[in-house]
mmCIF file of C-alpha atoms in Angstrom:
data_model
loop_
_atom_site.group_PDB
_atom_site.id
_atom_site.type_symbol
_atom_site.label_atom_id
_atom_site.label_comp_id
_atom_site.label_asym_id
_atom_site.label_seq_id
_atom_site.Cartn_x
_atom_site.Cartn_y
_atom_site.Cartn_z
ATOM 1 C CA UNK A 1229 -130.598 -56.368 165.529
ATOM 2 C CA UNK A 1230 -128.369 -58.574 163.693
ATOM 3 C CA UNK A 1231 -125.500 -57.067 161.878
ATOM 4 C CA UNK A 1232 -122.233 -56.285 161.056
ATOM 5 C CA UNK A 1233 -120.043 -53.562 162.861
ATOM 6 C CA UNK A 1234 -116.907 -52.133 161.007
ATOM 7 C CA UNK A 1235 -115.008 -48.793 162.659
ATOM 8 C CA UNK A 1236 -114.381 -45.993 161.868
ATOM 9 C CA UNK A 1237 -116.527 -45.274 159.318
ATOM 10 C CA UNK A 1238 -113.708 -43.044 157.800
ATOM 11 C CA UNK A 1239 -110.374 -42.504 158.525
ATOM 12 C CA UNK A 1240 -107.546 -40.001 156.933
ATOM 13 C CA UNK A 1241 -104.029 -41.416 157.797
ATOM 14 C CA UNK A 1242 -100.122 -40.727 156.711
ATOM 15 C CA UNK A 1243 -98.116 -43.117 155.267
ATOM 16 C CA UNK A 1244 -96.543 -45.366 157.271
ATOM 17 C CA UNK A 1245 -98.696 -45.079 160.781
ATOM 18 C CA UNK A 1246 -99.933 -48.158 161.614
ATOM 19 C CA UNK A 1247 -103.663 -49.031 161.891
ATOM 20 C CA UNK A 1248 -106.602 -51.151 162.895
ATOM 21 C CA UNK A 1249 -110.132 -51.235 161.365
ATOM 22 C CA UNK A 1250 -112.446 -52.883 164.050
ATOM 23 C CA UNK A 1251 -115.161 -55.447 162.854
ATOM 24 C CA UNK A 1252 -117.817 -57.121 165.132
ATOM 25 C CA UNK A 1253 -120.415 -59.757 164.592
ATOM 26 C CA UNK A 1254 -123.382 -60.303 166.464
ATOM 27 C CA UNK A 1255 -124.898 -63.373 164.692
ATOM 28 C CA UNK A 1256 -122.655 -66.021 165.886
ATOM 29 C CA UNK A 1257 -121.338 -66.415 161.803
ATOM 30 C CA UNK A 1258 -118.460 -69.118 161.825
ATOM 31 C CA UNK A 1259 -117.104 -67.020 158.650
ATOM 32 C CA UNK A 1260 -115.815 -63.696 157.898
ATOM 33 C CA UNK A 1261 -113.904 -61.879 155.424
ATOM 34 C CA UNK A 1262 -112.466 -58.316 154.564
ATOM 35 C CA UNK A 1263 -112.454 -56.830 150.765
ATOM 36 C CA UNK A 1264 -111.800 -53.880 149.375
ATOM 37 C CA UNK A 1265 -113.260 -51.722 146.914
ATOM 38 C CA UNK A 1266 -111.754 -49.575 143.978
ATOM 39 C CA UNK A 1267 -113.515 -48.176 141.384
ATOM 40 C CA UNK A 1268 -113.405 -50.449 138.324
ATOM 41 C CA UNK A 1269 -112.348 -53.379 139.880
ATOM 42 C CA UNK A 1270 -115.452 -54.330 142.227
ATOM 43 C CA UNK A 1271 -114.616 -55.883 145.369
ATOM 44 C CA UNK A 1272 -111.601 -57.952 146.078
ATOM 45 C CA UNK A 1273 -111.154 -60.345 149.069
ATOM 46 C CA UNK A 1274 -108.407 -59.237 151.142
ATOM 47 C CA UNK A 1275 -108.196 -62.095 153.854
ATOM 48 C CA UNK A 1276 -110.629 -64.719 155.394
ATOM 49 C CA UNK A 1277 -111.746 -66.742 158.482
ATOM 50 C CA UNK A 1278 -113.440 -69.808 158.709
ATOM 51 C CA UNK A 1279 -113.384 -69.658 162.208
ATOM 52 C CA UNK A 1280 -111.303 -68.664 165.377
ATOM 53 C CA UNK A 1281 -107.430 -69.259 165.402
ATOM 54 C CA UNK A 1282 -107.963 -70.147 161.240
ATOM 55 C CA UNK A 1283 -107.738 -67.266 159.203
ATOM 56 C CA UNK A 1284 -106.065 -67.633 155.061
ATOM 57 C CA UNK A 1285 -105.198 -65.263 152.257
ATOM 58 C CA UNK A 1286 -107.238 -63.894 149.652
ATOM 59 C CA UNK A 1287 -106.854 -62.311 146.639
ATOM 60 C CA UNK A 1288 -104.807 -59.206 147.650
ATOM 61 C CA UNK A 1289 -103.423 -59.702 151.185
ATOM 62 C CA UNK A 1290 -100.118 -58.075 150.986
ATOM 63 C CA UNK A 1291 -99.963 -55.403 153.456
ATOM 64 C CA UNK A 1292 -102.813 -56.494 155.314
ATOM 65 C CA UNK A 1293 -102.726 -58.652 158.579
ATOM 66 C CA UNK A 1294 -105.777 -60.011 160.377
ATOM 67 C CA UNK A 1295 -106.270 -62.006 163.604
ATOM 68 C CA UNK A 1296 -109.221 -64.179 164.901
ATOM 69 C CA UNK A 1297 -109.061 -64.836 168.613
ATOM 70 C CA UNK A 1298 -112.954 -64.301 169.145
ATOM 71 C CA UNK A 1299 -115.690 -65.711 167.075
ATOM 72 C CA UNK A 1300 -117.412 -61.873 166.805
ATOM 73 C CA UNK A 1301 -114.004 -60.272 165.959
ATOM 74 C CA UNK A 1302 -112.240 -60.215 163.013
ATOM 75 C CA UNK A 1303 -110.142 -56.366 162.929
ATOM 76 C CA UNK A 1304 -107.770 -55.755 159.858
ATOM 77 C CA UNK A 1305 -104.376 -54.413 160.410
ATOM 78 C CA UNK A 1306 -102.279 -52.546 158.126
ATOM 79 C CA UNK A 1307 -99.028 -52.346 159.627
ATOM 80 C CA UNK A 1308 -97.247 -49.788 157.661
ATOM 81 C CA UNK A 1309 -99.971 -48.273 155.280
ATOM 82 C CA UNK A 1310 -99.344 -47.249 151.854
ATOM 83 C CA UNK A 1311 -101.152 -44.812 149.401
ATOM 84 C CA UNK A 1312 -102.166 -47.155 147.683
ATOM 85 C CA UNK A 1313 -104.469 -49.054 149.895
ATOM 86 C CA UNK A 1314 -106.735 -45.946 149.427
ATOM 87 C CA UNK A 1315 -109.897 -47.674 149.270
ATOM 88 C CA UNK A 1316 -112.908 -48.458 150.624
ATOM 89 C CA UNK A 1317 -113.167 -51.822 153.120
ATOM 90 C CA UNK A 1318 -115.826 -53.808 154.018
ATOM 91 C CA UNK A 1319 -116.044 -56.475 156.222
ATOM 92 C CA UNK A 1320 -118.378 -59.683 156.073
ATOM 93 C CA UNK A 1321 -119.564 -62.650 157.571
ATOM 94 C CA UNK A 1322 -121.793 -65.602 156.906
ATOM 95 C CA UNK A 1323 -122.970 -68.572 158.165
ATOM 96 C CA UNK A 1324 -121.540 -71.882 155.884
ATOM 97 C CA UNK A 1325 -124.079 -74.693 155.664
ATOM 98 C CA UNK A 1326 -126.843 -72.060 154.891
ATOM 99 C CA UNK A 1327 -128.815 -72.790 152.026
ATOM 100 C CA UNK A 1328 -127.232 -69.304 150.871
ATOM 101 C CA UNK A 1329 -124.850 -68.471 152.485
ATOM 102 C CA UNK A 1330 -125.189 -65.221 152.095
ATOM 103 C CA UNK A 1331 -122.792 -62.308 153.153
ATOM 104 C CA UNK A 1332 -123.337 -59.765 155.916
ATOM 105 C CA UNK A 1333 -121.749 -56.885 155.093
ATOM 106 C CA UNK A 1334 -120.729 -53.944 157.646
ATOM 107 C CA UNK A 1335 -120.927 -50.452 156.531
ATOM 108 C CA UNK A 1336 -118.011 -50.121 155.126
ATOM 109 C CA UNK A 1337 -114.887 -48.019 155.986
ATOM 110 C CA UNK A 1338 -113.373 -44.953 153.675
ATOM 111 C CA UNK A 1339 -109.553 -44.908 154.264
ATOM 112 C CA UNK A 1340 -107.173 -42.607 152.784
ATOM 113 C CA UNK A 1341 -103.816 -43.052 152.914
ATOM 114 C CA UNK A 1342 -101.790 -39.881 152.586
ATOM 115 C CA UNK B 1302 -110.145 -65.234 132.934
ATOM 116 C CA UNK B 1303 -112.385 -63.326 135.099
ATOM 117 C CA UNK B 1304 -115.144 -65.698 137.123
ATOM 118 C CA UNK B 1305 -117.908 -63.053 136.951
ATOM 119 C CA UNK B 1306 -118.292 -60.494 133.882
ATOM 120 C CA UNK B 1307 -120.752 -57.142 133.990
ATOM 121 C CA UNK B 1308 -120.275 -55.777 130.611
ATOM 122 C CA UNK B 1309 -122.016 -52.890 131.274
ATOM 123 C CA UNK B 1310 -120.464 -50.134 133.163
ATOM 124 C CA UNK B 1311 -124.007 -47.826 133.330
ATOM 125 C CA UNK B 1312 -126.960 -48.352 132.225
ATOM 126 C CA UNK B 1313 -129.881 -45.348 132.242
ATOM 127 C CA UNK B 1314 -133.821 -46.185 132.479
ATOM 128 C CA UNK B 1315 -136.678 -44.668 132.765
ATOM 129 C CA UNK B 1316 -138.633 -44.529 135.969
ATOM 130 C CA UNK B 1317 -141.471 -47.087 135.588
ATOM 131 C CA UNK B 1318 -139.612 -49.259 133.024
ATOM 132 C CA UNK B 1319 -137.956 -52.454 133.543
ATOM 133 C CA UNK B 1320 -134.586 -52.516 133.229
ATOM 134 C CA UNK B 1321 -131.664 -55.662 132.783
ATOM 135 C CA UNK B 1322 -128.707 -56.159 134.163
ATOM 136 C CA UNK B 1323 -125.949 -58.832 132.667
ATOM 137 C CA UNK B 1324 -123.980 -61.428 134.474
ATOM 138 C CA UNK B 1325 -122.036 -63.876 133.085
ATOM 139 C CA UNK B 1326 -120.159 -66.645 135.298
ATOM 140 C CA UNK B 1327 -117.446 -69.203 135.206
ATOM 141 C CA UNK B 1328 -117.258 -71.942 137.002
ATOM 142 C CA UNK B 1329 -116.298 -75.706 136.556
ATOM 143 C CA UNK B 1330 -118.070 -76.984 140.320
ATOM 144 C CA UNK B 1331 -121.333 -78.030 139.965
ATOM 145 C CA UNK B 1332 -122.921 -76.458 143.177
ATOM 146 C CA UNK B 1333 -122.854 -73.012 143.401
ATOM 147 C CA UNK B 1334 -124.765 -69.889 143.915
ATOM 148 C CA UNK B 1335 -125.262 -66.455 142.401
ATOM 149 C CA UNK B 1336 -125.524 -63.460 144.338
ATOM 150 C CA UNK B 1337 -126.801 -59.327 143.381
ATOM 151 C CA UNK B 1338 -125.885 -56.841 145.462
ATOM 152 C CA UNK B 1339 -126.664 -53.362 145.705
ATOM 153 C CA UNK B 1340 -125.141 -50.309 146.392
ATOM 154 C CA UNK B 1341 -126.614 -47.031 146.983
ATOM 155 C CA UNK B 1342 -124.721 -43.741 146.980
ATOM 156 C CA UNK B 1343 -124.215 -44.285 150.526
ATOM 157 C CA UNK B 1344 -121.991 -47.275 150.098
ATOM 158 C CA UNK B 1345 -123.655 -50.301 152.555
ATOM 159 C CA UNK B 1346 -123.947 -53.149 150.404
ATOM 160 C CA UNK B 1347 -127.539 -54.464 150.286
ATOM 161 C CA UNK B 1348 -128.544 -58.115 149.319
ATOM 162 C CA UNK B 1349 -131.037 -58.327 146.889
ATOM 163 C CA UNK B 1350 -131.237 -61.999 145.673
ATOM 164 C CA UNK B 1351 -129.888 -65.466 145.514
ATOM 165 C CA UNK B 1352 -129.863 -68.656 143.165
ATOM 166 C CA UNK B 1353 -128.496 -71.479 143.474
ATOM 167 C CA UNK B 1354 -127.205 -74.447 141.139
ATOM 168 C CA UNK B 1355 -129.168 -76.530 141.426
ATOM 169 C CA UNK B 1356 -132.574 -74.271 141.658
ATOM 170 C CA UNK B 1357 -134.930 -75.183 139.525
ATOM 171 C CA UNK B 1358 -136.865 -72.173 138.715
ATOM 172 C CA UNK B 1359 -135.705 -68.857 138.503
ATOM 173 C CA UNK B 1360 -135.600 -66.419 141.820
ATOM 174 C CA UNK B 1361 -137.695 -63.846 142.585
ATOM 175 C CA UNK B 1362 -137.736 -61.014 145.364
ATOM 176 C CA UNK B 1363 -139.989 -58.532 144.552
ATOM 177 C CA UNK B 1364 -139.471 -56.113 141.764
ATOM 178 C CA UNK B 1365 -136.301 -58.465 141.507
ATOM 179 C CA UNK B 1366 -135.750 -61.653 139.525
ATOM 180 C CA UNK B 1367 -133.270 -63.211 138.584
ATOM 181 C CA UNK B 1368 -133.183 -64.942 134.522
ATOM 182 C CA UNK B 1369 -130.913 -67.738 135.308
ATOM 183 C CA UNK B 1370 -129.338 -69.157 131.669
ATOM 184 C CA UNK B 1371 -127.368 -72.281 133.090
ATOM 185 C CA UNK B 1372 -126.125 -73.403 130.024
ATOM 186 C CA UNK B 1373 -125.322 -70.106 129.163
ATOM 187 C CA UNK B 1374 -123.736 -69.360 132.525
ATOM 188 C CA UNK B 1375 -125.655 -65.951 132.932
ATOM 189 C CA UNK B 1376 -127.684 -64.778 135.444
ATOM 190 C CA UNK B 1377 -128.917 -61.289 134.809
ATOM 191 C CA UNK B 1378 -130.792 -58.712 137.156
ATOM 192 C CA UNK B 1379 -134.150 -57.667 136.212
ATOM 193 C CA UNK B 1380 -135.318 -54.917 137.548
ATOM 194 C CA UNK B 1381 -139.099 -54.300 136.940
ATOM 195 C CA UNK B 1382 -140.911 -50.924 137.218
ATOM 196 C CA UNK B 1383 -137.733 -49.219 138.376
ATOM 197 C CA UNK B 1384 -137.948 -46.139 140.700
ATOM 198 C CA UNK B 1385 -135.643 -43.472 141.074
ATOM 199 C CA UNK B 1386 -134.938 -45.357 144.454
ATOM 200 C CA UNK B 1387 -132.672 -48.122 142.018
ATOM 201 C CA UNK B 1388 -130.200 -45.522 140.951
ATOM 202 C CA UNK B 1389 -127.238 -47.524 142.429
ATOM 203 C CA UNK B 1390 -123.830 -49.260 142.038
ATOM 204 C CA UNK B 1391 -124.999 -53.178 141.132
ATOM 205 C CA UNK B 1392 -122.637 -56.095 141.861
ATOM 206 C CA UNK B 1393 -122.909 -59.745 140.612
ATOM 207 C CA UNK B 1394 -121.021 -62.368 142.488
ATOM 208 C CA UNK B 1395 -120.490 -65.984 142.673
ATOM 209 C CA UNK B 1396 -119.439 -68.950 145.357
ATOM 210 C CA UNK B 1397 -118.247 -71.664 144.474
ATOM 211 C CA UNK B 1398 -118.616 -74.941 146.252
ATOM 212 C CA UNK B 1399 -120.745 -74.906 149.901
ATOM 213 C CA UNK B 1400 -119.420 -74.535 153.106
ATOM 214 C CA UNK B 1401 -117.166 -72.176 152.226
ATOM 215 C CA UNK B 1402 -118.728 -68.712 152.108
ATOM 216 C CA UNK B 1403 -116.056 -67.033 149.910
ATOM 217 C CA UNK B 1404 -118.235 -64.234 147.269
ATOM 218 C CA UNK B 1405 -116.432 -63.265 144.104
ATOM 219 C CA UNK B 1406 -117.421 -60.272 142.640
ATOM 220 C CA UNK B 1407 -118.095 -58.573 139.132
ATOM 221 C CA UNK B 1408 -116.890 -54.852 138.381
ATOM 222 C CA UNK B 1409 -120.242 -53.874 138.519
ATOM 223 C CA UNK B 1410 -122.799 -51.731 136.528
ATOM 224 C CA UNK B 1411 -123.840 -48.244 137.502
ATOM 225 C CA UNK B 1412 -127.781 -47.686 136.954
ATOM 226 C CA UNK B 1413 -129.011 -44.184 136.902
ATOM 227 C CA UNK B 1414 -133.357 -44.170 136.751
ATOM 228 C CA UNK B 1415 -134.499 -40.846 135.372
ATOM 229 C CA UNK B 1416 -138.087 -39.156 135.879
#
């Protein structure tokens, strides 16, 4: 089945304690992306990939790092995480040259940031 | 200025009823495409349909279409015959350009069908 994996689902962590949120594709999709969600402000692109070794900023990237080395992989790092990066995180990927385009999106992952 | 507008924050229908949801864009490239997403309670994000640019007519998936307004740059939901099933979070969102899969979103509207 062709889809998007994202872990953990959620995760409770303490300010400060590094962390990794996993993402896998299994469509062979050049493309992927991390956003977050808040309430009120939709979703917000955190960082992208076009493909592996090229990854570039989004909208709100500070405090975020990502890394590309595989094609399927795409995990988001918060280094030193902060309240408020609260939120809820998707990741996403997509094929460019589609007549769509359209995003993938994994299920999502609730973090909280104590 | 914001590239994609949902001026409604929640909207209520009745089961059975058709319902619309607003989208306005902005955009100066020529080629892009519209996106609605939806969002149940459960939080997975579930594509529900696409037009492009350059599409003539207007797209349809279902119970979904989409009234495209190009010269208006809106692109609303319609929902027909909604079901209690539609009570979700509803995002809007717009690329820009091809080959470059980048989605930016709208704020949303919250629809809540009632029996």
């Amino acid at each position: 089945e062709a889809q998007v994996t994202q872990n953990p689902r959620y995760l409770i962590t303490v300010t400060g304690k590094k962390l990794t949120v996993t993402c896998s594709q299994n469509m062979n999709h050049e493309y992927m992306s991390w956003y977050r969600q808040d309430p009120g402000l939709g979703l917000r692109q955190i960082y992208y990939s076009m493909n592996v070794e090229v990854t570039d900023k989004g909208d709100v990237p500070e405090g975020y790092k990502v890394s590309r080395k595989e094609k399927r992989n795409f995990p988001l790092i918060l280094e030193s995480p902060s309240p408020n990066q609260t939120s809820l995180y998707f990741c996403a990927s997509s094929s460019p040259g589609t007549k769509e385009e359209k995003l993938f999106f994994g299920s999502g992952t609730q973090l909280s940031v104590l | 200025a914001q590239k994609i507008t949902q001026t409604q924050p929640g909207m209520f229908v009745q089961e059975k009823e058709a319902v619309t949801l607003d989208c306005t864009y902005d955009t100066s490239d020529p080629s892009y495409g519209l996106f609605w997403y939806k969002q149940p309670s459960s939080g997975e994000m579930i594509f529900l349909i696409y037009q492009g640019s350059y599409d003539q007519q207007n797209a349809t998936e279902g119970r979904y279409s989409l009234n495209f307004q190009k010269a208006r740059k809106s692109a609303n939901l319609v929902i027909s015959a909604s079901q209690l099933g539609d009570s979700a979070m509803y995002f809007c969102a717009m690329r820009e350009g091809f080959g470059y899969s980048t989605l930016t979103f709208g704020k949303g509207t919250m629809l809540l069908v009632s029996p």
